[in-house]
Amino acid sequence: MSESSRMQDEAVARSVMYLVAAVLVIVMFSLVGIFLQAELNEQAKLKAQNEGPIMVHSTPTPQSPHGFWGRSDKT
């Protein structure tokens, strides 16, 4: 086996190793993303259950005869 052929084989092996490592990293991040999405959905469901219907009671604000900023626009 020549020196050139051995160097090419090592380069191919190194490239395959990097490719496999990159694929494993992508798979790992995908799994983490799936689990995080499931957890966020579960938290949203729990939050929706705990909130329940919210009754909003608003009181009307007294209207000033001078307008919004406290002065009369009619001069």
PDB file of N, CA and C in Angstrom:
ATOM      1  N   MET A   1       0.858  -1.174   0.000  1.00  0.00           N
ATOM      2  CA  MET A   1       0.000   0.000   0.000  1.00  0.00           C
ATOM      3  C   MET A   1       0.897   1.228   0.000  1.00  0.00           C
ATOM      4  N   SER A   2       0.613   2.154  -0.858  1.00  0.00           N
ATOM      5  CA  SER A   2       1.461   3.336  -0.970  1.00  0.00           C
ATOM      6  C   SER A   2       1.098   4.352   0.096  1.00  0.00           C
ATOM      7  N   GLU A   3       1.985   5.279   0.302  1.00  0.00           N
ATOM      8  CA  GLU A   3       1.794   6.334   1.302  1.00  0.00           C
ATOM      9  C   GLU A   3       0.589   7.208   0.957  1.00  0.00           C
ATOM     10  N   SER A   4       0.412   7.504  -0.335  1.00  0.00           N
ATOM     11  CA  SER A   4      -0.696   8.343  -0.784  1.00  0.00           C
ATOM     12  C   SER A   4      -2.035   7.664  -0.522  1.00  0.00           C
ATOM     13  N   SER A   5      -2.096   6.382  -0.787  1.00  0.00           N
ATOM     14  CA  SER A   5      -3.334   5.632  -0.581  1.00  0.00           C
ATOM     15  C   SER A   5      -3.679   5.566   0.899  1.00  0.00           C
ATOM     16  N   ARG A   6      -2.663   5.377   1.741  1.00  0.00           N
ATOM     17  CA  ARG A   6      -2.898   5.318   3.181  1.00  0.00           C
ATOM     18  C   ARG A   6      -3.398   6.668   3.697  1.00  0.00           C
ATOM     19  N   MET A   7      -2.854   7.769   3.202  1.00  0.00           N
ATOM     20  CA  MET A   7      -3.286   9.101   3.629  1.00  0.00           C
ATOM     21  C   MET A   7      -4.719   9.372   3.183  1.00  0.00           C
ATOM     22  N   GLN A   8      -5.077   8.901   1.985  1.00  0.00           N
ATOM     23  CA  GLN A   8      -6.451   9.072   1.512  1.00  0.00           C
ATOM     24  C   GLN A   8      -7.418   8.266   2.363  1.00  0.00           C
ATOM     25  N   ASP A   9      -7.019   7.042   2.720  1.00  0.00           N
ATOM     26  CA  ASP A   9      -7.877   6.216   3.574  1.00  0.00           C
ATOM     27  C   ASP A   9      -8.085   6.868   4.941  1.00  0.00           C
ATOM     28  N   GLU A  10      -7.032   7.438   5.500  1.00  0.00           N
ATOM     29  CA  GLU A  10      -7.162   8.116   6.783  1.00  0.00           C
ATOM     30  C   GLU A  10      -8.058   9.351   6.664  1.00  0.00           C
ATOM     31  N   ALA A  11      -7.921  10.074   5.558  1.00  0.00           N
ATOM     32  CA  ALA A  11      -8.759  11.253   5.352  1.00  0.00           C
ATOM     33  C   ALA A  11     -10.222  10.859   5.199  1.00  0.00           C
ATOM     34  N   VAL A  12     -10.480   9.772   4.488  1.00  0.00           N
ATOM     35  CA  VAL A  12     -11.855   9.296   4.326  1.00  0.00           C
ATOM     36  C   VAL A  12     -12.413   8.849   5.672  1.00  0.00           C
ATOM     37  N   ALA A  13     -11.604   8.129   6.452  1.00  0.00           N
ATOM     38  CA  ALA A  13     -12.059   7.662   7.766  1.00  0.00           C
ATOM     39  C   ALA A  13     -12.362   8.849   8.678  1.00  0.00           C
ATOM     40  N   ARG A  14     -11.503   9.872   8.637  1.00  0.00           N
ATOM     41  CA  ARG A  14     -11.723  11.059   9.461  1.00  0.00           C
ATOM     42  C   ARG A  14     -12.988  11.785   9.007  1.00  0.00           C
ATOM     43  N   SER A  15     -13.205  11.890   7.712  1.00  0.00           N
ATOM     44  CA  SER A  15     -14.404  12.547   7.196  1.00  0.00           C
ATOM     45  C   SER A  15     -15.667  11.792   7.592  1.00  0.00           C
ATOM     46  N   VAL A  16     -15.619  10.467   7.524  1.00  0.00           N
ATOM     47  CA  VAL A  16     -16.779   9.654   7.931  1.00  0.00           C
ATOM     48  C   VAL A  16     -17.039   9.832   9.422  1.00  0.00           C
ATOM     49  N   MET A  17     -15.979   9.888  10.209  1.00  0.00           N
ATOM     50  CA  MET A  17     -16.131  10.076  11.649  1.00  0.00           C
ATOM     51  C   MET A  17     -16.787  11.436  11.932  1.00  0.00           C
ATOM     52  N   TYR A  18     -16.358  12.496  11.246  1.00  0.00           N
ATOM     53  CA  TYR A  18     -16.962  13.816  11.429  1.00  0.00           C
ATOM     54  C   TYR A  18     -18.420  13.822  10.972  1.00  0.00           C
ATOM     55  N   LEU A  19     -18.715  13.118   9.891  1.00  0.00           N
ATOM     56  CA  LEU A  19     -20.088  13.043   9.393  1.00  0.00           C
ATOM     57  C   LEU A  19     -20.991  12.343  10.396  1.00  0.00           C
ATOM     58  N   VAL A  20     -20.515  11.231  10.949  1.00  0.00           N
ATOM     59  CA  VAL A  20     -21.305  10.496  11.943  1.00  0.00           C
ATOM     60  C   VAL A  20     -21.500  11.356  13.191  1.00  0.00           C
ATOM     61  N   ALA A  21     -20.455  12.059  13.619  1.00  0.00           N
ATOM     62  CA  ALA A  21     -20.577  12.927  14.793  1.00  0.00           C
ATOM     63  C   ALA A  21     -21.586  14.046  14.536  1.00  0.00           C
ATOM     64  N   ALA A  22     -21.560  14.624  13.344  1.00  0.00           N
ATOM     65  CA  ALA A  22     -22.509  15.690  13.023  1.00  0.00           C
ATOM     66  C   ALA A  22     -23.943  15.170  13.017  1.00  0.00           C
ATOM     67  N   VAL A  23     -24.152  13.990  12.463  1.00  0.00           N
ATOM     68  CA  VAL A  23     -25.497  13.403  12.443  1.00  0.00           C
ATOM     69  C   VAL A  23     -25.961  13.114  13.865  1.00  0.00           C
ATOM     70  N   LEU A  24     -25.079  12.603  14.713  1.00  0.00           N
ATOM     71  CA  LEU A  24     -25.453  12.325  16.098  1.00  0.00           C
ATOM     72  C   LEU A  24     -25.805  13.614  16.844  1.00  0.00           C
ATOM     73  N   VAL A  25     -25.085  14.683  16.592  1.00  0.00           N
ATOM     74  CA  VAL A  25     -25.396  15.962  17.238  1.00  0.00           C
ATOM     75  C   VAL A  25     -26.766  16.459  16.780  1.00  0.00           C
ATOM     76  N   ILE A  26     -27.048  16.334  15.498  1.00  0.00           N
ATOM     77  CA  ILE A  26     -28.351  16.765  14.983  1.00  0.00           C
ATOM     78  C   ILE A  26     -29.472  15.944  15.603  1.00  0.00           C
ATOM     79  N   VAL A  27     -29.284  14.636  15.690  1.00  0.00           N
ATOM     80  CA  VAL A  27     -30.297  13.768  16.304  1.00  0.00           C
ATOM     81  C   VAL A  27     -30.483  14.134  17.771  1.00  0.00           C
ATOM     82  N   MET A  28     -29.380  14.404  18.474  1.00  0.00           N
ATOM     83  CA  MET A  28     -29.465  14.751  19.885  1.00  0.00           C
ATOM     84  C   MET A  28     -30.245  16.051  20.078  1.00  0.00           C
ATOM     85  N   PHE A  29     -29.935  17.066  19.288  1.00  0.00           N
ATOM     86  CA  PHE A  29     -30.666  18.333  19.415  1.00  0.00           C
ATOM     87  C   PHE A  29     -32.130  18.167  19.025  1.00  0.00           C
ATOM     88  N   SER A  30     -32.417  17.327  18.066  1.00  0.00           N
ATOM     89  CA  SER A  30     -33.814  17.079  17.692  1.00  0.00           C
ATOM     90  C   SER A  30     -34.576  16.443  18.846  1.00  0.00           C
ATOM     91  N   LEU A  31     -33.958  15.466  19.505  1.00  0.00           N
ATOM     92  CA  LEU A  31     -34.618  14.818  20.642  1.00  0.00           C
ATOM     93  C   LEU A  31     -34.828  15.800  21.787  1.00  0.00           C
ATOM     94  N   VAL A  32     -33.838  16.614  22.057  1.00  0.00           N
ATOM     95  CA  VAL A  32     -33.982  17.618  23.109  1.00  0.00           C
ATOM     96  C   VAL A  32     -35.116  18.581  22.755  1.00  0.00           C
ATOM     97  N   GLY A  33     -35.192  18.984  21.492  1.00  0.00           N
ATOM     98  CA  GLY A  33     -36.264  19.870  21.065  1.00  0.00           C
ATOM     99  C   GLY A  33     -37.636  19.237  21.219  1.00  0.00           C
ATOM    100  N   ILE A  34     -37.736  17.960  20.893  1.00  0.00           N
ATOM    101  CA  ILE A  34     -39.021  17.258  21.036  1.00  0.00           C
ATOM    102  C   ILE A  34     -39.436  17.203  22.498  1.00  0.00           C
ATOM    103  N   PHE A  35     -38.493  16.866  23.385  1.00  0.00           N
ATOM    104  CA  PHE A  35     -38.823  16.793  24.806  1.00  0.00           C
ATOM    105  C   PHE A  35     -39.164  18.170  25.379  1.00  0.00           C
ATOM    106  N   LEU A  36     -38.451  19.198  24.953  1.00  0.00           N
ATOM    107  CA  LEU A  36     -38.776  20.542  25.431  1.00  0.00           C
ATOM    108  C   LEU A  36     -40.142  21.000  24.934  1.00  0.00           C
ATOM    109  N   GLN A  37     -40.469  20.684  23.688  1.00  0.00           N
ATOM    110  CA  GLN A  37     -41.780  21.048  23.158  1.00  0.00           C
ATOM    111  C   GLN A  37     -42.891  20.337  23.920  1.00  0.00           C
ATOM    112  N   ALA A  38     -42.680  19.063  24.239  1.00  0.00           N
ATOM    113  CA  ALA A  38     -43.680  18.318  25.015  1.00  0.00           C
ATOM    114  C   ALA A  38     -43.846  18.923  26.401  1.00  0.00           C
ATOM    115  N   GLU A  39     -42.747  19.310  27.014  1.00  0.00           N
ATOM    116  CA  GLU A  39     -42.829  19.914  28.346  1.00  0.00           C
ATOM    117  C   GLU A  39     -43.528  21.264  28.296  1.00  0.00           C
ATOM    118  N   LEU A  40     -43.235  22.063  27.284  1.00  0.00           N
ATOM    119  CA  LEU A  40     -43.917  23.350  27.159  1.00  0.00           C
ATOM    120  C   LEU A  40     -45.407  23.175  26.925  1.00  0.00           C
ATOM    121  N   ASN A  41     -45.784  22.192  26.137  1.00  0.00           N
ATOM    122  CA  ASN A  41     -47.216  21.915  25.927  1.00  0.00           C
ATOM    123  C   ASN A  41     -47.875  21.489  27.225  1.00  0.00           C
ATOM    124  N   GLU A  42     -47.186  20.665  28.005  1.00  0.00           N
ATOM    125  CA  GLU A  42     -47.734  20.209  29.283  1.00  0.00           C
ATOM    126  C   GLU A  42     -47.894  21.392  30.240  1.00  0.00           C
ATOM    127  N   GLN A  43     -46.903  22.272  30.281  1.00  0.00           N
ATOM    128  CA  GLN A  43     -46.993  23.450  31.143  1.00  0.00           C
ATOM    129  C   GLN A  43     -48.142  24.362  30.707  1.00  0.00           C
ATOM    130  N   ALA A  44     -48.340  24.515  29.405  1.00  0.00           N
ATOM    131  CA  ALA A  44     -49.430  25.351  28.907  1.00  0.00           C
ATOM    132  C   ALA A  44     -50.784  24.749  29.288  1.00  0.00           C
ATOM    133  N   LYS A  45     -50.905  23.428  29.212  1.00  0.00           N
ATOM    134  CA  LYS A  45     -52.163  22.778  29.604  1.00  0.00           C
ATOM    135  C   LYS A  45     -52.428  22.977  31.092  1.00  0.00           C
ATOM    136  N   LEU A  46     -51.392  22.815  31.914  1.00  0.00           N
ATOM    137  CA  LEU A  46     -51.569  22.996  33.353  1.00  0.00           C
ATOM    138  C   LEU A  46     -51.930  24.446  33.680  1.00  0.00           C
ATOM    139  N   LYS A  47     -51.307  25.380  33.003  1.00  0.00           N
ATOM    140  CA  LYS A  47     -51.605  26.780  33.240  1.00  0.00           C
ATOM    141  C   LYS A  47     -53.036  27.104  32.842  1.00  0.00           C
ATOM    142  N   ALA A  48     -53.485  26.540  31.719  1.00  0.00           N
ATOM    143  CA  ALA A  48     -54.855  26.783  31.266  1.00  0.00           C
ATOM    144  C   ALA A  48     -55.864  26.177  32.231  1.00  0.00           C
ATOM    145  N   GLN A  49     -55.543  25.020  32.803  1.00  0.00           N
ATOM    146  CA  GLN A  49     -56.448  24.397  33.761  1.00  0.00           C
ATOM    147  C   GLN A  49     -56.533  25.205  35.043  1.00  0.00           C
ATOM    148  N   ASN A  50     -55.402  25.713  35.498  1.00  0.00           N
ATOM    149  CA  ASN A  50     -55.382  26.439  36.765  1.00  0.00           C
ATOM    150  C   ASN A  50     -56.003  27.817  36.669  1.00  0.00           C
ATOM    151  N   GLU A  51     -55.948  28.445  35.502  1.00  0.00           N
ATOM    152  CA  GLU A  51     -56.494  29.783  35.370  1.00  0.00           C
ATOM    153  C   GLU A  51     -58.014  29.775  35.417  1.00  0.00           C
ATOM    154  N   GLY A  52     -58.619  28.917  34.647  1.00  0.00           N
ATOM    155  CA  GLY A  52     -60.068  28.860  34.620  1.00  0.00           C
ATOM    156  C   GLY A  52     -60.655  30.148  34.067  1.00  0.00           C
ATOM    157  N   PRO A  53     -61.958  30.283  34.157  1.00  0.00           N
ATOM    158  CA  PRO A  53     -62.583  31.512  33.654  1.00  0.00           C
ATOM    159  C   PRO A  53     -62.261  32.689  34.576  1.00  0.00           C
ATOM    160  N   ILE A  54     -61.899  33.765  33.994  1.00  0.00           N
ATOM    161  CA  ILE A  54     -61.556  34.966  34.757  1.00  0.00           C
ATOM    162  C   ILE A  54     -62.669  35.992  34.552  1.00  0.00           C
ATOM    163  N   MET A  55     -63.210  36.444  35.652  1.00  0.00           N
ATOM    164  CA  MET A  55     -64.257  37.455  35.597  1.00  0.00           C
ATOM    165  C   MET A  55     -63.600  38.824  35.751  1.00  0.00           C
ATOM    166  N   VAL A  56     -63.855  39.700  34.802  1.00  0.00           N
ATOM    167  CA  VAL A  56     -63.289  41.037  34.845  1.00  0.00           C
ATOM    168  C   VAL A  56     -64.389  41.999  35.219  1.00  0.00           C
ATOM    169  N   HIS A  57     -64.181  42.719  36.321  1.00  0.00           N
ATOM    170  CA  HIS A  57     -65.144  43.716  36.764  1.00  0.00           C
ATOM    171  C   HIS A  57     -64.526  45.082  36.515  1.00  0.00           C
ATOM    172  N   SER A  58     -65.135  45.825  35.646  1.00  0.00           N
ATOM    173  CA  SER A  58     -64.598  47.154  35.379  1.00  0.00           C
ATOM    174  C   SER A  58     -65.581  48.188  35.903  1.00  0.00           C
ATOM    175  N   THR A  59     -65.013  49.221  36.470  1.00  0.00           N
ATOM    176  CA  THR A  59     -65.848  50.317  36.945  1.00  0.00           C
ATOM    177  C   THR A  59     -65.671  51.474  35.984  1.00  0.00           C
ATOM    178  N   PRO A  60     -66.745  52.143  35.646  1.00  0.00           N
ATOM    179  CA  PRO A  60     -66.613  53.265  34.710  1.00  0.00           C
ATOM    180  C   PRO A  60     -65.846  54.404  35.364  1.00  0.00           C
ATOM    181  N   THR A  61     -65.002  55.029  34.591  1.00  0.00           N
ATOM    182  CA  THR A  61     -64.226  56.155  35.108  1.00  0.00           C
ATOM    183  C   THR A  61     -65.052  57.423  34.971  1.00  0.00           C
ATOM    184  N   PRO A  62     -64.973  58.280  35.943  1.00  0.00           N
ATOM    185  CA  PRO A  62     -65.755  59.529  35.851  1.00  0.00           C
ATOM    186  C   PRO A  62     -65.182  60.418  34.751  1.00  0.00           C
ATOM    187  N   GLN A  63     -66.062  60.998  33.982  1.00  0.00           N
ATOM    188  CA  GLN A  63     -65.660  61.872  32.886  1.00  0.00           C
ATOM    189  C   GLN A  63     -65.538  63.301  33.385  1.00  0.00           C
ATOM    190  N   SER A  64     -64.437  63.885  33.069  1.00  0.00           N
ATOM    191  CA  SER A  64     -64.214  65.271  33.447  1.00  0.00           C
ATOM    192  C   SER A  64     -64.846  66.180  32.391  1.00  0.00           C
ATOM    193  N   PRO A  65     -65.441  67.280  32.787  1.00  0.00           N
ATOM    194  CA  PRO A  65     -66.017  68.188  31.785  1.00  0.00           C
ATOM    195  C   PRO A  65     -64.931  68.909  30.981  1.00  0.00           C
ATOM    196  N   HIS A  66     -63.695  68.826  31.417  1.00  0.00           N
ATOM    197  CA  HIS A  66     -62.614  69.527  30.744  1.00  0.00           C
ATOM    198  C   HIS A  66     -61.847  68.650  29.767  1.00  0.00           C
ATOM    199  N   GLY A  67     -62.290  67.470  29.511  1.00  0.00           N
ATOM    200  CA  GLY A  67     -61.621  66.611  28.549  1.00  0.00           C
ATOM    201  C   GLY A  67     -60.602  65.687  29.208  1.00  0.00           C
ATOM    202  N   PHE A  68     -59.869  65.024  28.382  1.00  0.00           N
ATOM    203  CA  PHE A  68     -58.946  63.998  28.856  1.00  0.00           C
ATOM    204  C   PHE A  68     -57.780  64.580  29.640  1.00  0.00           C
ATOM    205  N   TRP A  69     -57.219  65.683  29.193  1.00  0.00           N
ATOM    206  CA  TRP A  69     -56.001  66.225  29.810  1.00  0.00           C
ATOM    207  C   TRP A  69     -56.302  67.278  30.881  1.00  0.00           C
ATOM    208  N   GLY A  70     -57.536  67.468  31.210  1.00  0.00           N
ATOM    209  CA  GLY A  70     -57.874  68.384  32.292  1.00  0.00           C
ATOM    210  C   GLY A  70     -58.067  69.821  31.857  1.00  0.00           C
ATOM    211  N   ARG A  71     -58.121  70.071  30.577  1.00  0.00           N
ATOM    212  CA  ARG A  71     -58.391  71.423  30.121  1.00  0.00           C
ATOM    213  C   ARG A  71     -59.496  71.388  29.074  1.00  0.00           C
ATOM    214  N   SER A  72     -60.134  72.447  28.906  1.00  0.00           N
ATOM    215  CA  SER A  72     -61.240  72.484  27.961  1.00  0.00           C
ATOM    216  C   SER A  72     -60.724  72.787  26.555  1.00  0.00           C
ATOM    217  N   ASP A  73     -61.169  71.987  25.590  1.00  0.00           N
ATOM    218  CA  ASP A  73     -60.798  72.228  24.211  1.00  0.00           C
ATOM    219  C   ASP A  73     -61.698  73.297  23.584  1.00  0.00           C
ATOM    220  N   LYS A  74     -62.819  73.597  24.259  1.00  0.00           N
ATOM    221  CA  LYS A  74     -63.756  74.583  23.742  1.00  0.00           C
ATOM    222  C   LYS A  74     -63.418  75.929  24.356  1.00  0.00           C
ATOM    223  N   THR A  75     -62.949  76.826  23.580  1.00  0.00           N
ATOM    224  CA  THR A  75     -62.602  78.152  24.116  1.00  0.00           C
ATOM    225  C   THR A  75     -63.494  79.213  23.564  1.00  0.00           C
TER     226      THR A  75
END
